[in-house]
Amino acid sequence: MLLRKGSQPRKLRLALLISVVIALVLFSRRYSVISPAIPAPRSESATHACQKLPLGDDVLVVLRTGATEALEKLPVHFQTILTCVPDYVVYSDMEEDIEGHHVYDVLDQINDTIKDTVPEFKFYNRLRASGRRRLNYQTMFGSGPSGAVENPGWKLDKWKFLPMVDQALQYRPNAKWFVFVESDTYMIWHNMLEYLSRFDASRPHYLGKHMYIGDVLFAHGGSGFALSNPAMRNVTGYWREHRDEFDRYTEKEWAGDMVLGKALKDVGIDMRWAFPHLQGDSLATMDWNVSKLGREPWCYAPITFHHMNKVEFNMLWSFEREWHRRNRGVATLRFRDIFKSLVRHRLQPEREDWDNISTGTKYSDEALAKLSDVERSGLSAAEREAHLSFGRCRTACESRPPCIQFSYTTGKCSTSNELRLGRAADSQCLEYSNAAGKCVKSGPAEGEDDGTVKRTSSVRSGWVVSRVSDYVKSLDQSCDSPEGNDWVK
Ligand SMILES: *[C@@H]1O[C@H](CO)[C@@H](O)[C@H](O)[C@H]1NC(C)=O
Ligand SMILES: *[C@@H]1O[C@H](CO)[C@@H](O)[C@H](O)[C@H]1NC(C)=O
Ligand SMILES: *[C@@H]1O[C@H](CO)[C@@H](O)[C@H](O)[C@H]1NC(C)=O
Ligand SMILES: CC(=O)N[C@H]1CO[C@H](CO)[C@@H](O)[C@@H]1O
């Protein structure tokens, strides 16, 4: 749990208040009789607690998921972000109702020849025949490093993108904007609306976090992306005229977001570079000074985070509610606000059971053995002993600016010049599946050095707190004005 330490009464009261609000929202939903088959905008009661922006009613949010993850990952969306989104639809590879929300099968219109002949549709056909009951999650996700890629749900996902765009347009032909997110994408709705309102929705627009495969530039799906109505119309019109071609193209490519990007490129709609507003990383794994396109996040407004787990969803959601209550309409929420309120106090000299994702220089017997004599003699005494204890690992980090954080597990010291929050680690994750969005194999908890008490802790992390202060000071000074830059040009 991220919030395990020092939960003050104020936080408890806030959590209690939020749960009451959520309970009321769920209760009112259950009793508002909306037939799932007839698309209808969310009722007013569900949005009463949310800050409204005029554009909000003209945006359809499309959440894309799959049968293997929907039960686990959708509920937190219904309980948090989606309570403030007036109009949304959920697309999957299987039709079902989850907690009273209808989930559509977005693949039902795919060409029958494809469904009968392309291997990944075996999984889909089985879902159609017998639903989730006969899914074997163990074999679905696999356990080897290739487990994620072999996940048939993941392979099927690339087929969803173009039909999803087409069906979303049919679902809300008059929406000005369509925003596409995934089940582990956290979206700051208010900032999304502020950002969209900076563009002329009567023009074709494709806004995303850049990614390349070959020479195709496209918006990365997990980071979320947006299309204006004219862009939707243009690309679906084109797709409908070239369906067989796109089926063949999709079959040989592996990423659906790329296939959609290719279609948009074909019709001459260029992606607009929305980094750092849209993030491919989570609150836990992002480097707070990551630099892309010559931009760093600090001064700007965040719109999405990807790979967000339930704990991070709830953490960011309660922060967002509180922040909007205090800053109603007067300020834009920026990365540095999140860092200062949510991240900074968690960066302590020492955190138990915490994996800080220090991916820089590593010290261990094994690593030392790999060094040449010259390299070894270049190490300081502190570095040569870094793997022997948590304290020595810290000393090694302190001895080598700009090292700002480190983590220690018996016999291994990892350091990093990049600042990341990291995640609670009750046991060390040996294998993380991106498709499953979770740790699929964790190692046995290691004992303490003296071999007496077997603690369940395997990873401990720490930060060089004085360097964190300098880091914050320096990044604050990089913003144009005390108000910050907020939006990229
Ligand atoms: C389905 O795909 C096959 C093979 O590409 C094609 O010959 C056929 O015309 C397609 N059917 C429809 C209804 O589009
Ligand atoms: C898409 O837009 C281009 C440029 O405006 C236009 O030439 C083309 O006909 C449009 N295609 C469709 C299918 O609407
Ligand atoms: C943040 O990144 C930029 C670009 O790489 C760099 O110039 C700057 O020194 C970094 N700031 C800190 C505090 O690390
Ligand atoms: C001490 C320790 O376990 N550090 C870990 C920090 O995170 C990286 C990346 O996840 C791991 O490789 C390290 O082992």
PDB file of N, CA, C and O and ligand atoms in Angstrom, residues 355-359 362 407-409 412 414 428 459, ligand 4:
ATOM      1  N   ASP A 355      10.417  -0.548  -3.695  1.00  0.00           N
ATOM      2  CA  ASP A 355      11.310  -0.711  -4.837  1.00  0.00           C
ATOM      3  C   ASP A 355      11.335   0.610  -5.596  1.00  0.00           C
ATOM      4  O   ASP A 355      10.348   1.018  -6.184  1.00  0.00           O
ATOM      5  N   ASN A 356      12.453   1.284  -5.544  1.00  0.00           N
ATOM      6  CA  ASN A 356      12.480   2.634  -6.104  1.00  0.00           C
ATOM      7  C   ASN A 356      12.797   2.663  -7.592  1.00  0.00           C
ATOM      8  O   ASN A 356      12.941   3.713  -8.182  1.00  0.00           O
ATOM      9  N   ILE A 357      12.910   1.496  -8.172  1.00  0.00           N
ATOM     10  CA  ILE A 357      13.175   1.443  -9.597  1.00  0.00           C
ATOM     11  C   ILE A 357      14.433   2.240  -9.944  1.00  0.00           C
ATOM     12  O   ILE A 357      14.466   3.066 -10.827  1.00  0.00           O
ATOM     13  N   SER A 358      15.475   1.968  -9.188  1.00  0.00           N
ATOM     14  CA  SER A 358      16.766   2.586  -9.495  1.00  0.00           C
ATOM     15  C   SER A 358      17.437   1.757 -10.569  1.00  0.00           C
ATOM     16  O   SER A 358      17.838   0.625 -10.324  1.00  0.00           O
ATOM     17  N   THR A 359      17.516   2.318 -11.749  1.00  0.00           N
ATOM     18  CA  THR A 359      18.009   1.524 -12.870  1.00  0.00           C
ATOM     19  C   THR A 359      19.371   1.986 -13.360  1.00  0.00           C
ATOM     20  O   THR A 359      19.802   1.627 -14.438  1.00  0.00           O
ATOM     21  N   LYS A 362      24.687  -0.361 -10.771  1.00  0.00           N
ATOM     22  CA  LYS A 362      24.388  -1.416  -9.794  1.00  0.00           C
ATOM     23  C   LYS A 362      25.683  -1.951  -9.194  1.00  0.00           C
ATOM     24  O   LYS A 362      26.681  -2.105  -9.902  1.00  0.00           O
ATOM     25  N   SER A 407      18.365   1.724  -4.099  1.00  0.00           N
ATOM     26  CA  SER A 407      17.600   0.692  -3.401  1.00  0.00           C
ATOM     27  C   SER A 407      18.515  -0.477  -3.094  1.00  0.00           C
ATOM     28  O   SER A 407      19.503  -0.725  -3.801  1.00  0.00           O
ATOM     29  N   TYR A 408      18.176  -1.167  -2.020  1.00  0.00           N
ATOM     30  CA  TYR A 408      19.059  -2.219  -1.539  1.00  0.00           C
ATOM     31  C   TYR A 408      18.291  -3.490  -1.238  1.00  0.00           C
ATOM     32  O   TYR A 408      17.233  -3.464  -0.609  1.00  0.00           O
ATOM     33  N   THR A 409      18.845  -4.576  -1.738  1.00  0.00           N
ATOM     34  CA  THR A 409      18.372  -5.881  -1.320  1.00  0.00           C
ATOM     35  C   THR A 409      19.627  -6.674  -1.034  1.00  0.00           C
ATOM     36  O   THR A 409      20.705  -6.340  -1.552  1.00  0.00           O
ATOM     37  N   LYS A 412      22.903  -6.543  -3.028  1.00  0.00           N
ATOM     38  CA  LYS A 412      22.760  -5.797  -4.272  1.00  0.00           C
ATOM     39  C   LYS A 412      22.337  -4.349  -4.007  1.00  0.00           C
ATOM     40  O   LYS A 412      21.335  -4.103  -3.334  1.00  0.00           O
ATOM     41  N   SER A 414      21.407  -0.798  -5.966  1.00  0.00           N
ATOM     42  CA  SER A 414      21.121  -0.146  -7.251  1.00  0.00           C
ATOM     43  C   SER A 414      20.980   1.340  -6.993  1.00  0.00           C
ATOM     44  O   SER A 414      20.325   1.751  -6.040  1.00  0.00           O
ATOM     45  N   GLN A 428      10.007  -9.087  -4.021  1.00  0.00           N
ATOM     46  CA  GLN A 428      10.541  -8.497  -5.238  1.00  0.00           C
ATOM     47  C   GLN A 428       9.871  -9.096  -6.464  1.00  0.00           C
ATOM     48  O   GLN A 428       9.735 -10.305  -6.582  1.00  0.00           O
ATOM     49  N   VAL A 459      13.154  -5.499  -0.427  1.00  0.00           N
ATOM     50  CA  VAL A 459      13.749  -4.321  -1.044  1.00  0.00           C
ATOM     51  C   VAL A 459      13.561  -3.113  -0.132  1.00  0.00           C
ATOM     52  O   VAL A 459      12.484  -2.895   0.411  1.00  0.00           O
TER      53      VAL A 459
HETATM   54  C1  LIG B   4      17.493  -3.091  -4.611  1.00  0.00           C
HETATM   55  C2  LIG B   4      16.580  -3.393  -5.713  1.00  0.00           C
HETATM   56  O1  LIG B   4      15.910  -4.392  -5.738  1.00  0.00           O
HETATM   57  N1  LIG B   4      16.507  -2.485  -6.626  1.00  0.00           N
HETATM   58  C3  LIG B   4      15.675  -2.636  -7.742  1.00  0.00           C
HETATM   59  C4  LIG B   4      15.208  -1.252  -8.161  1.00  0.00           C
HETATM   60  O2  LIG B   4      14.451  -1.396  -9.359  1.00  0.00           O
HETATM   61  C5  LIG B   4      15.131  -2.013 -10.421  1.00  0.00           C
HETATM   62  C6  LIG B   4      14.205  -2.000 -11.607  1.00  0.00           C
HETATM   63  O3  LIG B   4      12.951  -2.451 -11.269  1.00  0.00           O
HETATM   64  C7  LIG B   4      15.545  -3.411 -10.067  1.00  0.00           C
HETATM   65  O4  LIG B   4      16.262  -3.993 -11.138  1.00  0.00           O
HETATM   66  C8  LIG B   4      16.393  -3.344  -8.849  1.00  0.00           C
HETATM   67  O5  LIG B   4      16.737  -4.661  -8.474  1.00  0.00           O
END
